[in-house]
Amino acid sequence: MRVMVAMSGGVDSSVAAAMMVEEGHEVIGATLKLWQGPNGEAPTAGCCTVSDSEDARRVAAQLDIPYYVLDYTDDFMSGVVDRFIGDYFSGRTPNPCVECNRTVKFSRLLDQAADFGCDVLVTGHYARTERDETGWHLLKGFDPEKDQSYVLYMLGQTELERVRFPVGEQSKAQTRLYAEQLGLRTAAKPDSQDICFVGDGNYRDFLRDQAAEVAQPGPIVDSDGLQLGTHNGVIDFTIGQRKGLGIALGEPRYVIDIQPSTATITLGRKEDLATTAFRVDAAVWVAGEPPLPGIFDVKVRYKTAAAPGSVTPSSGGAAVEFNEPQGAIAPGQAAVFYAGDEVVGGGTIVTP
Amino acid sequence: MSPVIQTSAIRSARICRRLYPAAETFEVAPPDPAQDRSGGQRGHGAAEVPGEAKLFRPGEACARWVRFESERPFAGDDPLVSDTNGAPLIPPGDFHDIVGLQGSDFGFHEHPGSDSGPLIGQEFDGPGVCHPFDMCGEVGCFAPHPLQGSFDLDRYGNASHERTIGEVLFGCDVGSVGRARSFKLLDRGTIVAHMLYLDHAATTPMHPEVWEAMAPYAGEVYGNASGSHGAARQAKNALEEARERAAGLLGARPLEIVFTGGGTESDNLALQGAALAGGLRGAVVTTAIEHEAVLETAAFLTGLGCRVDLVGVDRMGRVDPDEVAGAVGGDTAVVSIMAANNETGVVQPVRKVSEAVKAANPGVAVHTDAAQSFISTDLNVDDLGADMVSLAAHKFGGPKGVGLLYVRTGVGLEPILHGGGQELGRRSGTHNVMGAVGMVQAMELAASDRKRFVVNVGEARRRFEEGLRVAIPDLEVNAPLDGRLVQHSHVRIPGVRNETLLVRLDQRGLAASAGSSCQSGAATVSHVLAAMGFDDERARQCLRVSFGWTTTPQDGDDAAAIVAEAVQGLR
């Protein structure tokens, strides 16, 4: 089998590539070039450097597999960045990593992998896939600490047929051990805090350059409208954020509302964030059709534990009602529904 | 059934061991003489092993080292390894293990052993007998005895030389049409991919004679050419001899040659040096299709306050001399126009530009970047009408990291590298004697080989474009019918994105280019094509194939076949 491994330069995708080589597949490594430079300037006569890709390139060399850098700047701009900016001004908090998976990695890259004659696309995500007589299933990664199935909920049957997540079958520690044993240069590379090619906080700098509007200073107010301070741009805030507010109030305060139109950030107490019911749109069901209404574990943020709630699919979306109120439901984020370890589906949160 | 070695076996030796059992047996299908495609055309009548006997197809992997054992003894009348008359060259009793590797012929048809039959044993035993071209004769390499360790291709030079037809030969006597045997695979090692290298516009393989000429300067001759002792004199003499020879080839005077660190530095020196000589008041006129080395230098000068005018091109990528002259003013210091474009190969009317420019303002220095042209075009600076000419050694079989700038006597030029005042103060830095010697050796080889080059490469390109047009009727060739360098073929394949195509070509062992790429290797939209009026989509459908001194006419056929195959399913 010929496989393409999307290599970010981190240890997970490095090991994924090595595992594929070891399984005896013909492996191609690829890194996506997602933007031109820190200022996102249009391609010029000058050259771009993809410093992130150098580790990937070296690992590919070590594994002795062909390696390519693929230009996805246009797709990333239209599918992720433009949408981020657009959504932002609608008062949403999009998840660029989910969008990148949806519009770049598991759509166009998947097609391009096929153009390269590859049977499957492999990534370093911590998730598992299984197939039985009912079709493909998307499961949480073996390592509960590292599970990334949340950002993969958009994968349907046709995608799951063409993707593999080899490191999802093992723990992160095993991944590192494997990398050490093979002597991969990325073995000791620190974990990225973010989940995809968009590095640690970089997208904010990137977006500041892309859209100065989101970097306008504005007021920080409490829930009564009393001004508590100022900020340098609503882009620095997300719903439920507690740290980095730049204001000391003697008790924990959270971002409970963001109004991009007036550049206003509203702070409140944790209980102000509590929500019992919300809706999702653009729902995707792994099985290809919605499940019967029922109780599922609902995960509303990558780093937040799932909580049980009743999910009632309706045309193109679903209504969710938590058993207990939950905090920090941010429109634009993904809500993903689990039945045990299995991803049933998910969608984009539209109303808190 | 054809034996199959997993071509996916491109991996580290360490992993390799785990993947392959130590021994496996397979059959090599008997080659069918009727399918001998070579027809005696490839070199010396040696038959190519027909398709059925192939383990590796072009572009597929080929073992770096492989050991096999014959399953049965060879009878005395087996012309298993024979000379071209069929006479056995190895006593059958000596014949236990065979390592066969067929490379290619590179367009060099003179190699030792080819007239007298296969190269036997020499590769492994002979002192320095085998350089890359010898080794890859069409007869392959055979070892009469079990090999100790490995047969390592890397020993024989730059892997980019190994343009291969890619067979590992299992005892087939390709000199007299092979026959099938059953062999046991004993072991195999790291696998390397072979390639049909058709990216000579990017860089060329270094000529072995160039390295021979350079070698003393990596060894016994190490002096600093600026010193006053014997060691320095040796180096200085070699440097100045190189300068004289370079000048002779260009119709220039020796002291008009400035050795540099390459074509980019030459371009920087020409533009910056001329602009700085004018006290930064000098304006620059150049074209929209120049190499980045010129365009980015011009942009840098703009930042310093120089006026820079860019002249456009027509749809065929040609510059209009009158338009250039029209952009020249009283304050113009330098006009830079490339001799031929590096992407499309379109030749620019340097002499006409020079005449028109001089008519507008006789004080302007005319610079031309001739990096792409030199290998296929006689360049005389007076005929060219240029005051400054940039050359880069690696574009014509020389080493990377060395170039020259011809500077006509009287042209005002400020240095851009300051220091010890070498090269008459125009380029400080310890003289790169080895590089200069190598560059000049390459220039002479290119000059003496041009006739053959033009014929061979022209035929290869004709076959490539004609062959490809049969497979792709709506193929577009992005150049005027005449007026392009013989080695460039720049085509548009409607509906096929070059990024994907290049990977598919790489998978098939064909090294080509999109014509423009960024440092990461990702294809970018070319400023040259944009200047020619291509929109992004069309620009991303262009492919550059550039032939070179290792090219044979057959390469054109092979390349067309590979490209035609690679686009299948993409359109």
PDB file of C-alpha atoms in Angstrom, chain A residues 2 21-26 28 33 45-50 57 62-66 68-72 74 108 112 114-117 181-182, chain B residues 6-8 10-12 14-15 18-19 190-191 292 295-296 497 499-500 503-504 506-507 517-524 527 536 540 569-570:
ATOM      1  CA  ARG A   2       1.209   3.476  -0.749  1.00  0.00           C
ATOM      2  CA  VAL A  21       7.558   2.391   6.917  1.00  0.00           C
ATOM      3  CA  GLU A  22       7.991  -0.424   9.331  1.00  0.00           C
ATOM      4  CA  GLU A  23       4.709  -1.973   8.308  1.00  0.00           C
ATOM      5  CA  GLY A  24       6.219  -2.222   4.877  1.00  0.00           C
ATOM      6  CA  HIS A  25       4.217   0.400   3.077  1.00  0.00           C
ATOM      7  CA  GLU A  26       5.542   2.717   0.464  1.00  0.00           C
ATOM      8  CA  ILE A  28       5.492   9.565   1.136  1.00  0.00           C
ATOM      9  CA  LYS A  33       2.840  25.175   3.624  1.00  0.00           C
ATOM     10  CA  ALA A  45      10.224  36.675  -6.106  1.00  0.00           C
ATOM     11  CA  GLY A  46      11.696  36.074  -2.713  1.00  0.00           C
ATOM     12  CA  CYS A  47      11.629  32.702  -1.113  1.00  0.00           C
ATOM     13  CA  CYS A  48       9.544  31.383   1.690  1.00  0.00           C
ATOM     14  CA  THR A  49      11.106  29.354   4.402  1.00  0.00           C
ATOM     15  CA  VAL A  50       9.160  26.709   6.177  1.00  0.00           C
ATOM     16  CA  ARG A  57      12.242  16.882   6.161  1.00  0.00           C
ATOM     17  CA  GLN A  62      16.216   9.451   8.135  1.00  0.00           C
ATOM     18  CA  LEU A  63      13.384   7.126   7.153  1.00  0.00           C
ATOM     19  CA  ASP A  64      14.548   7.350   3.565  1.00  0.00           C
ATOM     20  CA  ILE A  65      11.142   8.285   2.222  1.00  0.00           C
ATOM     21  CA  PRO A  66      10.332  10.886  -0.414  1.00  0.00           C
ATOM     22  CA  TYR A  68       7.429  17.124  -0.326  1.00  0.00           C
ATOM     23  CA  VAL A  69       6.280  20.510   0.835  1.00  0.00           C
ATOM     24  CA  LEU A  70       2.868  21.237  -0.615  1.00  0.00           C
ATOM     25  CA  ASP A  71       1.515  24.708  -1.128  1.00  0.00           C
ATOM     26  CA  TYR A  72      -1.797  25.095   0.676  1.00  0.00           C
ATOM     27  CA  ASP A  74      -4.645  29.541  -0.862  1.00  0.00           C
ATOM     28  CA  ARG A 108      -8.081  18.681  -0.494  1.00  0.00           C
ATOM     29  CA  GLN A 112      -4.152  15.133  -3.525  1.00  0.00           C
ATOM     30  CA  ALA A 114      -5.075  10.046  -4.127  1.00  0.00           C
ATOM     31  CA  ASP A 115      -3.551  11.967  -7.028  1.00  0.00           C
ATOM     32  CA  PHE A 116      -0.165  10.850  -5.785  1.00  0.00           C
ATOM     33  CA  GLY A 117      -1.385   7.310  -6.002  1.00  0.00           C
ATOM     34  CA  GLN A 181      14.466   3.723  19.792  1.00  0.00           C
ATOM     35  CA  LEU A 182      14.557   4.685  16.163  1.00  0.00           C
TER      36      LEU A 182
ATOM     37  CA  GLN B   6       8.718  -4.125  -3.040  1.00  0.00           C
ATOM     38  CA  THR B   7       9.751  -0.791  -4.322  1.00  0.00           C
ATOM     39  CA  SER B   8       8.598   0.539  -1.037  1.00  0.00           C
ATOM     40  CA  ILE B  10      13.285   2.592   0.404  1.00  0.00           C
ATOM     41  CA  ARG B  11      14.182   2.761   4.016  1.00  0.00           C
ATOM     42  CA  SER B  12      16.995   2.685   6.393  1.00  0.00           C
ATOM     43  CA  ARG B  14      18.015  -0.885  10.059  1.00  0.00           C
ATOM     44  CA  ILE B  15      14.371  -1.097   9.241  1.00  0.00           C
ATOM     45  CA  ARG B  18      13.336  -6.301   9.847  1.00  0.00           C
ATOM     46  CA  LEU B  19      11.287  -6.165   6.750  1.00  0.00           C
ATOM     47  CA  THR B 190      19.539   0.076   1.152  1.00  0.00           C
ATOM     48  CA  ILE B 191      17.668   0.887  -1.938  1.00  0.00           C
ATOM     49  CA  GLU B 292      15.440  36.826  -8.480  1.00  0.00           C
ATOM     50  CA  LEU B 295      14.935  41.522  -9.327  1.00  0.00           C
ATOM     51  CA  GLU B 296      15.545  41.367  -5.600  1.00  0.00           C
ATOM     52  CA  ARG B 497      -1.523  21.145 -11.516  1.00  0.00           C
ATOM     53  CA  GLU B 499       2.622  20.477  -7.870  1.00  0.00           C
ATOM     54  CA  THR B 500       0.857  17.150  -8.176  1.00  0.00           C
ATOM     55  CA  VAL B 503       5.389  14.431  -7.330  1.00  0.00           C
ATOM     56  CA  ARG B 504       4.037  11.860  -9.748  1.00  0.00           C
ATOM     57  CA  ASP B 506       9.351  12.056  -8.957  1.00  0.00           C
ATOM     58  CA  GLN B 507       7.627   8.784  -8.137  1.00  0.00           C
ATOM     59  CA  SER B 517       9.823  27.120  -6.421  1.00  0.00           C
ATOM     60  CA  CYS B 518      10.450  28.491  -3.004  1.00  0.00           C
ATOM     61  CA  GLN B 519      13.148  27.459  -0.598  1.00  0.00           C
ATOM     62  CA  SER B 520      11.001  24.744   0.875  1.00  0.00           C
ATOM     63  CA  GLY B 521      10.557  23.164  -2.524  1.00  0.00           C
ATOM     64  CA  ALA B 522       6.900  24.039  -2.745  1.00  0.00           C
ATOM     65  CA  ALA B 523       5.887  25.179  -6.195  1.00  0.00           C
ATOM     66  CA  THR B 524       5.014  28.842  -6.444  1.00  0.00           C
ATOM     67  CA  HIS B 527       6.702  35.924 -11.777  1.00  0.00           C
ATOM     68  CA  ASP B 536      -2.387  31.760 -11.463  1.00  0.00           C
ATOM     69  CA  ARG B 540       0.299  26.310 -12.015  1.00  0.00           C
ATOM     70  CA  GLY B 569      -6.061  10.218 -14.238  1.00  0.00           C
ATOM     71  CA  LEU B 570      -5.317  13.865 -13.541  1.00  0.00           C
TER      72      LEU B 570
END
